[in-house]
Coordinates of C-alpha atoms and ligand atoms in Angstrom, one line a residue:
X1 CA 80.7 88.0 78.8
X2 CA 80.6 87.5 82.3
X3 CA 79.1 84.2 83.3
X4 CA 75.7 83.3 84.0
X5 CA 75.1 83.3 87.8
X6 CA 71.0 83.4 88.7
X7 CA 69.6 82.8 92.0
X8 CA 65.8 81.5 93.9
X9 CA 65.6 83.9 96.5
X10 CA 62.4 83.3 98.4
X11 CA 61.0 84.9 101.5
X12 CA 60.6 82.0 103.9
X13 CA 57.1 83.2 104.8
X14 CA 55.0 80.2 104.1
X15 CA 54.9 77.3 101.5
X16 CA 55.6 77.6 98.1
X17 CA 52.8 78.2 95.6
X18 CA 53.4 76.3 92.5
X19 CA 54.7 79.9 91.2
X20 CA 57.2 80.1 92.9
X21 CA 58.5 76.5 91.8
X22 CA 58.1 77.8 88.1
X23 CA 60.3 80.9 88.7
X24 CA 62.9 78.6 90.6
X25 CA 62.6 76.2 87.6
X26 CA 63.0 78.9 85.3
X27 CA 66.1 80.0 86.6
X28 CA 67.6 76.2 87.1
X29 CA 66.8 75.9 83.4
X30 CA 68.3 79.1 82.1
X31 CA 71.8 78.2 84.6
X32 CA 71.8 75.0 82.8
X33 CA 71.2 75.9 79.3
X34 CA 74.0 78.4 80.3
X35 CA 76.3 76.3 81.9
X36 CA 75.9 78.4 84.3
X37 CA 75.3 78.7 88.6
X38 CA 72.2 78.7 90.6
X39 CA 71.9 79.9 93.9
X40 CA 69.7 79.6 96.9
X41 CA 69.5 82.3 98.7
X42 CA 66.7 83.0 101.9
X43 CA 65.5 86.5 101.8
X44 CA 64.3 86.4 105.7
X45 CA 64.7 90.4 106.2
X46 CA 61.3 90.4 107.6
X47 CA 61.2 88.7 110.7
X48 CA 57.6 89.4 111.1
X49 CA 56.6 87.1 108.1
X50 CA 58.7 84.4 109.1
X51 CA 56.8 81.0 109.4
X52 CA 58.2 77.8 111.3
X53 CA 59.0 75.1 108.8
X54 CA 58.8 77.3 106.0
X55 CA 62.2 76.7 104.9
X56 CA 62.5 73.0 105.4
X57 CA 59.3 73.1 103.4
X58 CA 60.7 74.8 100.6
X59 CA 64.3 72.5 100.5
X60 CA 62.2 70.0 100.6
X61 CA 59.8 70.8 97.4
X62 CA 62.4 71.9 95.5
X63 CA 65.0 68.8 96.2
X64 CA 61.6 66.3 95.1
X65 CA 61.0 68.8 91.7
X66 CA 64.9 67.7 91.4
X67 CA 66.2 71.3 91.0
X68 CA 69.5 71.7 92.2
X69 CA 71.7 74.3 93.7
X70 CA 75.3 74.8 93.3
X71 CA 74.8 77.5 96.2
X72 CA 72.8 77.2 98.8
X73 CA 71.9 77.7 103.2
X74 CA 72.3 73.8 102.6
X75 CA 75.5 73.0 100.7
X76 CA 77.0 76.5 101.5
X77 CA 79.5 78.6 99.0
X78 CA 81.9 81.1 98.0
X79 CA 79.5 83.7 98.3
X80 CA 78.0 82.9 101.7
X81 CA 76.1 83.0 104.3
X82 CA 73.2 82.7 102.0
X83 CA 70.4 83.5 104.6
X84 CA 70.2 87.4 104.9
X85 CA 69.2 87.4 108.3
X86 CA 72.9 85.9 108.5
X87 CA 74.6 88.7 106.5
X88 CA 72.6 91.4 108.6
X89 CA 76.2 92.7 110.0
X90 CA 76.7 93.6 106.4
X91 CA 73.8 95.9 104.8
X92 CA 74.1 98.7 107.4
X93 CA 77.2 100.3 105.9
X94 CA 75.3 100.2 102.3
X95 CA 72.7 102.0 103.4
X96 CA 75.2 104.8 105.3
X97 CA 77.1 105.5 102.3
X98 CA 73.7 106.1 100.5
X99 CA 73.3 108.3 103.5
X100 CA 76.7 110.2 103.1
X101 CA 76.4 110.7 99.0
X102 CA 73.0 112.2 99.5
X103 CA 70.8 109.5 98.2
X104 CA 69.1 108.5 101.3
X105 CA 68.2 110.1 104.6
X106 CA 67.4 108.9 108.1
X107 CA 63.7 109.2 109.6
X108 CA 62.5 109.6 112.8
X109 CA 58.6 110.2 112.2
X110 CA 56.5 108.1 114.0
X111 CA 53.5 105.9 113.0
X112 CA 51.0 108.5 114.2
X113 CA 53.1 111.4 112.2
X114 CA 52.5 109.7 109.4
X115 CA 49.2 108.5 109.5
X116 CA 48.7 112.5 109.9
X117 CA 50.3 113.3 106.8
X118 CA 48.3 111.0 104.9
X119 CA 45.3 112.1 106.7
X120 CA 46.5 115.9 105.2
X121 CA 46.9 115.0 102.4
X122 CA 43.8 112.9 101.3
X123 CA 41.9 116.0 102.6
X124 CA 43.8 118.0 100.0
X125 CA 42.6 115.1 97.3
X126 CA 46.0 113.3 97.0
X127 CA 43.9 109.4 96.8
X128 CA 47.2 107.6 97.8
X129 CA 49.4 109.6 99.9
X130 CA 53.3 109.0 99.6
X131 CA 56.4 109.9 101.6
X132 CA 58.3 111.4 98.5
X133 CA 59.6 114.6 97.4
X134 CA 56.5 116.5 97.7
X135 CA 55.8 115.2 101.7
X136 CA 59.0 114.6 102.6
X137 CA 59.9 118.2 103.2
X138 CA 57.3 118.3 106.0
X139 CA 58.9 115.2 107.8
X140 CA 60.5 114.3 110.9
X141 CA 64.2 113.5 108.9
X142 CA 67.4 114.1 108.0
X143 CA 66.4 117.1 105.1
X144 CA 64.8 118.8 107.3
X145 CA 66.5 118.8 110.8
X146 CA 69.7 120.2 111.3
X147 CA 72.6 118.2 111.9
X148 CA 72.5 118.4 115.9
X149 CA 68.9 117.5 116.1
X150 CA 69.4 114.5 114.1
X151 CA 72.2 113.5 116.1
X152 CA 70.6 114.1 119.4
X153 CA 67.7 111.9 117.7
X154 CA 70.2 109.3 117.4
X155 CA 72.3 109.7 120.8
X156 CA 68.8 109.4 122.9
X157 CA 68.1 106.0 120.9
X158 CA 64.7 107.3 119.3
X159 CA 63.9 104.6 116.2
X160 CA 64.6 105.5 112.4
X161 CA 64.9 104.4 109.3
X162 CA 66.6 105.3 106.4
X163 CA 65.0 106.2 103.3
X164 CA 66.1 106.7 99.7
X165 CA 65.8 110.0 98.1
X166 CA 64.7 109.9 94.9
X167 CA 64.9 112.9 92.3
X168 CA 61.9 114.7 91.4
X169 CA 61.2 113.4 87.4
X170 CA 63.4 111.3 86.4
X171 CA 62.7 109.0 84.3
X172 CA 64.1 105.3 85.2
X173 CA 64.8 103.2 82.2
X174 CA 64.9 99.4 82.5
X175 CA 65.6 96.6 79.8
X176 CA 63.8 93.3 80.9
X177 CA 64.3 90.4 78.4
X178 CA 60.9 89.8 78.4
X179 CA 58.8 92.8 78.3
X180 CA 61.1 95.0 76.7
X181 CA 61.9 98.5 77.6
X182 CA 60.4 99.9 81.1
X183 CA 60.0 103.5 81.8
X184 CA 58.8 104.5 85.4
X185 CA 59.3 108.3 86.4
X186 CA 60.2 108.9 89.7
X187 CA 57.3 111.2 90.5
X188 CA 55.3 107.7 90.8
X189 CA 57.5 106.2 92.8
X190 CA 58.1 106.8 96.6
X191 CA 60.9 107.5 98.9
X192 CA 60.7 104.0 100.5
X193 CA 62.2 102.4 103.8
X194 CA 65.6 100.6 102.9
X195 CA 67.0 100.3 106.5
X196 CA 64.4 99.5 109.2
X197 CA 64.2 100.8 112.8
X198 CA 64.6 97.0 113.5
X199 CA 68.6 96.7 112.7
X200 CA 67.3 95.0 109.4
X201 CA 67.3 95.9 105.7
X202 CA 64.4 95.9 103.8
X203 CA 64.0 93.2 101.1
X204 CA 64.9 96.0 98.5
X205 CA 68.2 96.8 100.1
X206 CA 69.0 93.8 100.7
X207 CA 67.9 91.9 97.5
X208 CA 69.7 94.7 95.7
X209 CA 73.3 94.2 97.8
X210 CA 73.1 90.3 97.6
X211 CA 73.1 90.5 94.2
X212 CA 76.0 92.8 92.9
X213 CA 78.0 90.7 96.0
X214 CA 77.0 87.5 94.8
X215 CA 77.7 88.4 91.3
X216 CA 74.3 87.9 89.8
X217 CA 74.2 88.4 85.9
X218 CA 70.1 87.3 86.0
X219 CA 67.4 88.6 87.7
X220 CA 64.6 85.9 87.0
X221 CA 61.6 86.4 89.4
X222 CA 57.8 87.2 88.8
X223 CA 56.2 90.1 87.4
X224 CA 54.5 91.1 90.8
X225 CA 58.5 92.5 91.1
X226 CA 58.0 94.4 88.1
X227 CA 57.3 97.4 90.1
X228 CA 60.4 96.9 92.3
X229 CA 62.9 96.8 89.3
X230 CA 63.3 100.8 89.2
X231 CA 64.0 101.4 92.5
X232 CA 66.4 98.4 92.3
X233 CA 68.2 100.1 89.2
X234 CA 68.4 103.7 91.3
X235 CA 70.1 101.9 94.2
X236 CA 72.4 100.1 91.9
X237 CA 73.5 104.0 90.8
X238 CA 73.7 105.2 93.8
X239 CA 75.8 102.6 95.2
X240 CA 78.3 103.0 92.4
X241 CA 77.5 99.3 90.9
X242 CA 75.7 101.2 87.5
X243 CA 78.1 98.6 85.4
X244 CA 77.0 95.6 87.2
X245 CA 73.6 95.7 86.9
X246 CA 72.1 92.3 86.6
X247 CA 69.3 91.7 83.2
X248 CA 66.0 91.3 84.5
X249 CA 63.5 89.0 83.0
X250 CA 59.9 89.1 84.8
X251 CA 58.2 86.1 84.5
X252 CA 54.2 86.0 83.9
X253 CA 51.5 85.2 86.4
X254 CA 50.1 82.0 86.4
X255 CA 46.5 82.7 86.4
X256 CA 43.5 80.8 87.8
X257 CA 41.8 77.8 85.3
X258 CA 39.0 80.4 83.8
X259 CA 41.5 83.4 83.5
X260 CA 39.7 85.0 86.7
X261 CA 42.9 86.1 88.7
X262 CA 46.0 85.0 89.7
X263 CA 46.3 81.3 90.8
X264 CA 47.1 82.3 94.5
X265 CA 48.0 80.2 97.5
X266 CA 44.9 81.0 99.2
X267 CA 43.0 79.3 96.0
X268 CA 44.7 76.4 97.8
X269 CA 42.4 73.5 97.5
X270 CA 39.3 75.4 97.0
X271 CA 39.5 74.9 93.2
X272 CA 39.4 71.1 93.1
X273 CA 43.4 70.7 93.0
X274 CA 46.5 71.4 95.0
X275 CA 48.5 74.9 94.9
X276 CA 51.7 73.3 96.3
X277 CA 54.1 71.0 95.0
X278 CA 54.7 68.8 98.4
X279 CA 51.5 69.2 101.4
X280 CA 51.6 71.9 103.5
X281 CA 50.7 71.5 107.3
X282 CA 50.1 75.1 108.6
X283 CA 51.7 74.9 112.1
X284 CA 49.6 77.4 113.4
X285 CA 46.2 76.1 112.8
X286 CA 47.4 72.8 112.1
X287 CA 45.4 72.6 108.5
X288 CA 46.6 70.6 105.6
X289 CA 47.0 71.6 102.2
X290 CA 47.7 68.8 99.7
X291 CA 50.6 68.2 97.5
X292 CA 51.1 67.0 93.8
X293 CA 53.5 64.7 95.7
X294 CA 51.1 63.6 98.1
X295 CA 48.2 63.5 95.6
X296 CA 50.7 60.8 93.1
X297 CA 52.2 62.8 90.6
X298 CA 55.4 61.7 89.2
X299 CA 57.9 64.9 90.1
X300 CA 58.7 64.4 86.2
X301 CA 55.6 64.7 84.9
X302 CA 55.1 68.2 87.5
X303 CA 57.9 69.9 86.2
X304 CA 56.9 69.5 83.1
X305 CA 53.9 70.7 83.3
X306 CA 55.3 73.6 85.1
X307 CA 57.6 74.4 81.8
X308 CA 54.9 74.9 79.8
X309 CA 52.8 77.3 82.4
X310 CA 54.3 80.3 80.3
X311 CA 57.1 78.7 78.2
X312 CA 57.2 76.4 75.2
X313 CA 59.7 75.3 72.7
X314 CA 58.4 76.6 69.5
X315 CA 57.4 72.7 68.0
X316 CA 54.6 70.5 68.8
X317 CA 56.7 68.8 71.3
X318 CA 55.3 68.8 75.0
X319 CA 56.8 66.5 76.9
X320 CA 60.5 67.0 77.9
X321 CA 63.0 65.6 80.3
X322 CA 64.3 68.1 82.4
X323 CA 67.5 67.8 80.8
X324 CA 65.4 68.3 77.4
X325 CA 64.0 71.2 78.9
X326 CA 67.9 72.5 79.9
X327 CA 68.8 72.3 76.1
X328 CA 66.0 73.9 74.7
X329 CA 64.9 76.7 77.2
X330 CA 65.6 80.1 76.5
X331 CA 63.5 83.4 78.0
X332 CA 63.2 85.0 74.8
X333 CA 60.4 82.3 74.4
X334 CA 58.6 83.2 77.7
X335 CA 55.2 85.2 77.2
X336 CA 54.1 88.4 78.1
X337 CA 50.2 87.6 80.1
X338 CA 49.5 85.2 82.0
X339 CA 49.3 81.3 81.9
X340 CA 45.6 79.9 82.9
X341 CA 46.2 76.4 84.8
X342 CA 45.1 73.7 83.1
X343 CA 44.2 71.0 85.8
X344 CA 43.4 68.1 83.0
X345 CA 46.5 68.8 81.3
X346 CA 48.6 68.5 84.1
X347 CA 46.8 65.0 84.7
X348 CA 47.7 64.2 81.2
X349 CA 51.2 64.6 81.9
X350 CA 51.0 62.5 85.1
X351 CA 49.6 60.0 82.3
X352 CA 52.1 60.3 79.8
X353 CA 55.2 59.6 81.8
X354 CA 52.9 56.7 84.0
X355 CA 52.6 55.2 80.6
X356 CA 56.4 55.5 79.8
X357 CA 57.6 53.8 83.0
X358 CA 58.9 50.4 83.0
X359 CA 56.6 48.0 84.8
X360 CA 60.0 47.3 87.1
X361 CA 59.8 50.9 88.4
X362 CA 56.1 50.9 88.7
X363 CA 55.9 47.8 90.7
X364 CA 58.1 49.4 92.9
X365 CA 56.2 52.1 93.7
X366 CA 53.1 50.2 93.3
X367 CA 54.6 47.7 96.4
X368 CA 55.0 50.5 98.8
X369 CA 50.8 51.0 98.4
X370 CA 50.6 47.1 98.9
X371 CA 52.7 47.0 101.8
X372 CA 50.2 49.9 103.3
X373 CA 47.5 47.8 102.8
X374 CA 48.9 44.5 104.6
X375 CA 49.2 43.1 100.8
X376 CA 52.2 40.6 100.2
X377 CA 52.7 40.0 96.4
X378 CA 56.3 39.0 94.6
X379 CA 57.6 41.7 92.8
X380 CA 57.7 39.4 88.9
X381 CA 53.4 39.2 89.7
X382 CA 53.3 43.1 90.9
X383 CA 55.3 43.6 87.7
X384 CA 52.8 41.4 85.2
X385 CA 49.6 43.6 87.3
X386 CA 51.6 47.0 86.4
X387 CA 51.9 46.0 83.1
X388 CA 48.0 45.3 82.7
X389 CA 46.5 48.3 84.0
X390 CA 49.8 51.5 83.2
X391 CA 47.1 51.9 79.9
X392 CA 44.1 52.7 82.5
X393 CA 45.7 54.4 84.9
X394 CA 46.9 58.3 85.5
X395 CA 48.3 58.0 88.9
X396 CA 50.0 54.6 90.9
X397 CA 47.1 54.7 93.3
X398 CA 44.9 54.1 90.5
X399 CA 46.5 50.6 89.6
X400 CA 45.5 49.9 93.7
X401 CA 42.3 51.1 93.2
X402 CA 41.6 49.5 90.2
X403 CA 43.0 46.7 90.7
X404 CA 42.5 45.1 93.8
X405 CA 41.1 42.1 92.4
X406 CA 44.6 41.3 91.2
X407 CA 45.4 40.7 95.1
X408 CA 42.4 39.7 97.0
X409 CA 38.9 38.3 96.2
X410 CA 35.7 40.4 95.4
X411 CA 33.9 41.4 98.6
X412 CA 30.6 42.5 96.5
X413 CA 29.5 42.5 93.2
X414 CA 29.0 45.2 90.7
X415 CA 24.9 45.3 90.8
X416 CA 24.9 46.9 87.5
X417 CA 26.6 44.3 85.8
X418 CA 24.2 41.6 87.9
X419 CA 21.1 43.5 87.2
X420 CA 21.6 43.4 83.6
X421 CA 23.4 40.4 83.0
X422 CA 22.8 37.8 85.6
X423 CA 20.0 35.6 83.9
X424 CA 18.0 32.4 85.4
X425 CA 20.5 30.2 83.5
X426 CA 23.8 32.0 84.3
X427 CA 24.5 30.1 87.1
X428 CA 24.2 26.6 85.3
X429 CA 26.4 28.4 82.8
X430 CA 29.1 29.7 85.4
X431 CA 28.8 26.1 86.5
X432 CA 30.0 24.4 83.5
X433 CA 32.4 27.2 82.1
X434 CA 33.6 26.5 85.4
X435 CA 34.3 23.0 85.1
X436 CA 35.7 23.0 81.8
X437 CA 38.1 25.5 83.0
X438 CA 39.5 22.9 86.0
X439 CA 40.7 20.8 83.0
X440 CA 43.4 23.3 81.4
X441 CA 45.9 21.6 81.8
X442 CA 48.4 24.3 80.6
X443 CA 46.8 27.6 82.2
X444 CA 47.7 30.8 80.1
X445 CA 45.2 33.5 78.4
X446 CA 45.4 32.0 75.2
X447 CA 44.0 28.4 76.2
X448 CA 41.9 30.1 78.6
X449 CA 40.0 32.5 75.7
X450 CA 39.9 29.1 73.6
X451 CA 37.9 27.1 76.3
X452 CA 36.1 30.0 76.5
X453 CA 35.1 30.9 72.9
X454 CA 34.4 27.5 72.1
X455 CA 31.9 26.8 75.3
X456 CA 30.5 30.3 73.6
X457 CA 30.0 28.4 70.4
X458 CA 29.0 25.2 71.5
X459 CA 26.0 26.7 73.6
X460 CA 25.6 29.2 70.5
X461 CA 25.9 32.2 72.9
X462 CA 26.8 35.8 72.5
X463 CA 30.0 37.3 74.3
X464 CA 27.7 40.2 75.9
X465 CA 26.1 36.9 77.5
X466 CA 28.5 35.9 79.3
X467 CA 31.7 37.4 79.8
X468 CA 30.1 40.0 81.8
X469 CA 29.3 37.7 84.7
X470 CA 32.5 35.8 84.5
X471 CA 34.4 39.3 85.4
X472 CA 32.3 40.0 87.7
X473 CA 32.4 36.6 89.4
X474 CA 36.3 36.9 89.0
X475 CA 37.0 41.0 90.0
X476 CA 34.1 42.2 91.7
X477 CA 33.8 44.7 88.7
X478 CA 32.5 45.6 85.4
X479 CA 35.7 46.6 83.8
X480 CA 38.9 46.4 82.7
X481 CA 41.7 44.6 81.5
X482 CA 41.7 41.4 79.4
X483 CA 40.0 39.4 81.5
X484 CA 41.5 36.2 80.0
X485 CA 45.3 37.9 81.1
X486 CA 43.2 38.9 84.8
X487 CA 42.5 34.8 85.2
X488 CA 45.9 33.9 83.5
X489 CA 47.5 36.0 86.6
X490 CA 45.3 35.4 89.7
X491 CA 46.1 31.5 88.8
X492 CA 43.5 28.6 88.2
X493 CA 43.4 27.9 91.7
X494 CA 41.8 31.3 93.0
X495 CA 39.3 31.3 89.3
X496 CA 37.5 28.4 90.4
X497 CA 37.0 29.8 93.5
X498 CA 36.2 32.8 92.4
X499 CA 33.2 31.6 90.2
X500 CA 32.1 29.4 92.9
X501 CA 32.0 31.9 95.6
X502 CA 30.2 34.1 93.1
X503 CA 27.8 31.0 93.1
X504 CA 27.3 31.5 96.6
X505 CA 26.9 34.4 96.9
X506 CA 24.9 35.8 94.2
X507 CA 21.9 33.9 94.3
X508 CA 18.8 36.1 92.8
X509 CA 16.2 33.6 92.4
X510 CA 15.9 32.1 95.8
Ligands
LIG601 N1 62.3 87.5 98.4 C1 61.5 87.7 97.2 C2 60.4 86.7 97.1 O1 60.0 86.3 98.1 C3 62.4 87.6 96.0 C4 62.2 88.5 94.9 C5 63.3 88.6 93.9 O2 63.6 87.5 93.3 O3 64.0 89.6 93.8 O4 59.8 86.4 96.1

């Protein structure tokens, strides 16, 4: 067996839908479980589609996703240049031997010639008109001008391109691991461009060359390719490469949350949650278009999620490392239709490996939101905060958010909590909780919670009476973590004050 070489071949034409990430972690998975080679190849044929950026973008995403190339434009190769529009020198000759053994022709029509013939032949009830056998005979090309025209064509400089001729019904056969056998007859298919008037070859040309040069044994790429797969195995013929064409496997569409469509990258934010795996500025209009990166999700916790969009491994299990995911992926387990996004579940995952961090790496990330908001804190307190609120929290930011009590006093006061809680009497009550409080001598949750219960006891009230006020007077809010634990960690200093500013300050009865 030859060995496994697959390759991420994306079209630097904008940012990278979350699709595309699955298809490039699909193939890093299958290389792995393989032990086999992933390359990084730019398809940038079309110069017209080219966006700015587009390709930093894209290293970028896939180097935070942590999928890794042993090929690539940046770490280079046996097999290089891997940017087409570097290797343009190279595809002419392919398409001039097609030209020589009768499987292609040059093309000189113009736009307007063959807007005409499609005119003609939608008059004659032909809905989508094709250049293929049945038009092609009434062309401007290399079938039906002599050889002297076509060379004067060519000696005056007049634009053409070179098409493939394909036979009239013929049926193309294709294997593709995941859907099975594919038949296509030729009299659907069209005699398309391979060879632009441009200098450049078309993406199928040119996808089709790379491939049997770079030695790929696995086409992995998504279904809207499905089409392209014949014409890719009829150039493979008629290049002479019949024995080294690659096994396909077409991935399915990731489809929109309802089942309404495929999840596009114009859905961008409009449905409540980001299409791209790292924000997106458009450097044309300038608009932004958010991230999971940006939005807080754990790159872990992404890819896996990503796995599962049309994958799983057959067991209960759902969350995998990605070297978990290396050992256990295999295509034969991909599905046929399309995976609905499931914008909770990929929360969940964020959740899951939150949860499973250590409070050490959490405080470290948790710092870096500190330090944005002019907050000092030493990393053992940041540490004991992490390890309070990982529970609550799906994202990081939600530990800030939540928790901001940890690091400064309440500005306001949860009026819920006040309306319903804070009686005539609280005050006096605050007042002497807060007093027997300054005379722990050893401050830690568990004495705290006994000076508490027993006040409790000795005034023979409820805990709905009163520990509500006390975390409001301490946090600002009317929920969360132990609030014994909350005390223990802001320090005795900062509760006193706390319940006495909350004295101040909310005074209903005056
Ligand atoms: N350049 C194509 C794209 O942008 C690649 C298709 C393929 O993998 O063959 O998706």
């Amino acid at each position: 067996m030859s060995p496994v070489r697959v390759r991420f071949a994306p079209s630097p034409t904008g940012p990278l839908h979350i699709g595309g990430v699955r298809t490039a972690l699909y193939n890093y998975l299958f290389a792995k479980q393989n032990s086999g080679e992933i390359i990084l190849r730019i398809e940038d044929t079309d110069q017209k589609r080219f966006v700015k950026g587009a390709e930093k973008y894209l290293i970028e995403s896939l180097n935070w996703c942590g999928i890794n190339f042993d090929e690539s434009i940046v770490d280079g190769g046996d097999f290089g240049p891997y940017r087409q529009s570097e290797r343009k020198k190279l595809y002419k000759p392919y398409a001039e031997q097609l030209v020589k053994s009768g499987f292609a022709y040059y093309a000189f029509d113009t736009p307007i010639q063959l807007n005409l013939m499609r005119e003609k032949m939608k008059k004659a009830g032909v809905l989508a008109p094709q250049y293929n056998h049945i038009t092609r005979g009434t062309m401007q090309n290399s079938l039906v001008l002599s050889k002297d025209e076509v060379q004067a064509k060519i000696d005056k400089g007049e634009p053409y391109v070179i098409r493939i001729k394909l036979p009239r019904n013929e049926e193309v056969k294709l294997h593709d691991i995941i859907r099975g056998w594919v038949i296509v007859n030729t009299n659907n298919m069209d005699d398309k461009v391979i060879f632009k008037s441009d200098g450049m070859p078309t993406y199928h040309l040119a996808n089709v060359v790379d491939d049997y040069l770079m030695k790929i044994s696995h086409v992995i790429r998504g279904e809207e390719w499905l089409p392209s797969a014949p014409l890719h195995i009829l150039l493979y013929k008629y290049l002479g490469w019949e024995k080294y064409i690659p096994k396909f496997a077409h991935l399915p569409l990731i489809l929109r949350p309802d089942g309404n469509g495929k999840l596009s990258k114009r859905d961008g934010d409009r449905l409540g949650f980001p299409v791209f795996p790292v924000e997106w500025k458009n450097p044309e209009s300038g608009d932004v278009s958010s991230g999971y990166r940006e939005s807080g999700y754990l790159p872990e916790a992404f890819i896996n999620m990503l796995a599962f969009l049309g994958w799983n491994p057959g067991d209960q299990k759902e969350l995998l490392s990605m070297d978990e995911l290396c050992e256990n992926f295999t295509l034969e387990r991909v599905g046929k239709s399309g995976a609905k996004f499931d914008f909770d579940k990929t929360r969940w995952f964020n959740q899951q490996y939150l949860r499973a961090k250590s409070n050490k790496e959490l405080a470290k990330e948790l710092q870096i939101i500190l330090k944005a908001n002019e907050i000092e804190a030493e990393d053992a307190f940041v540490e004991r905060v992490c390890e309070q609120l990982k529970e609550r929290a799906t994202f990081v930011n939600d530990m800030w958010i939540e928790g901001k009590y940890y690091f400064k006093a309440p500005l306001a006061y949860d009026e819920k909590t006040i309306q319903k809680k804070w009686k005539p009497d609280t005050p006096i009550l605050l007042e002497e909780l807060k007093n027997r409080i300054m005379e722990i001598s050893d401050f830690n949750a568990k004495n705290i919670e006994l000076v508490f219960k027993s006040y409790l006891q000795e005034k023979d009230l409820s805990m709905g009476r009163l520990l509500p006020v006390f975390r409001v007077a301490l946090t600002g809010v009317g929920m969360g973590p132990s609030l014994f634990e909350i005390s223990t960690l802001i320090g005795k200093k900062a509760t006193i004050k706390r319940i006495e500013t909350a004295l101040e300050k909310i005074n209903l009865w005056d």
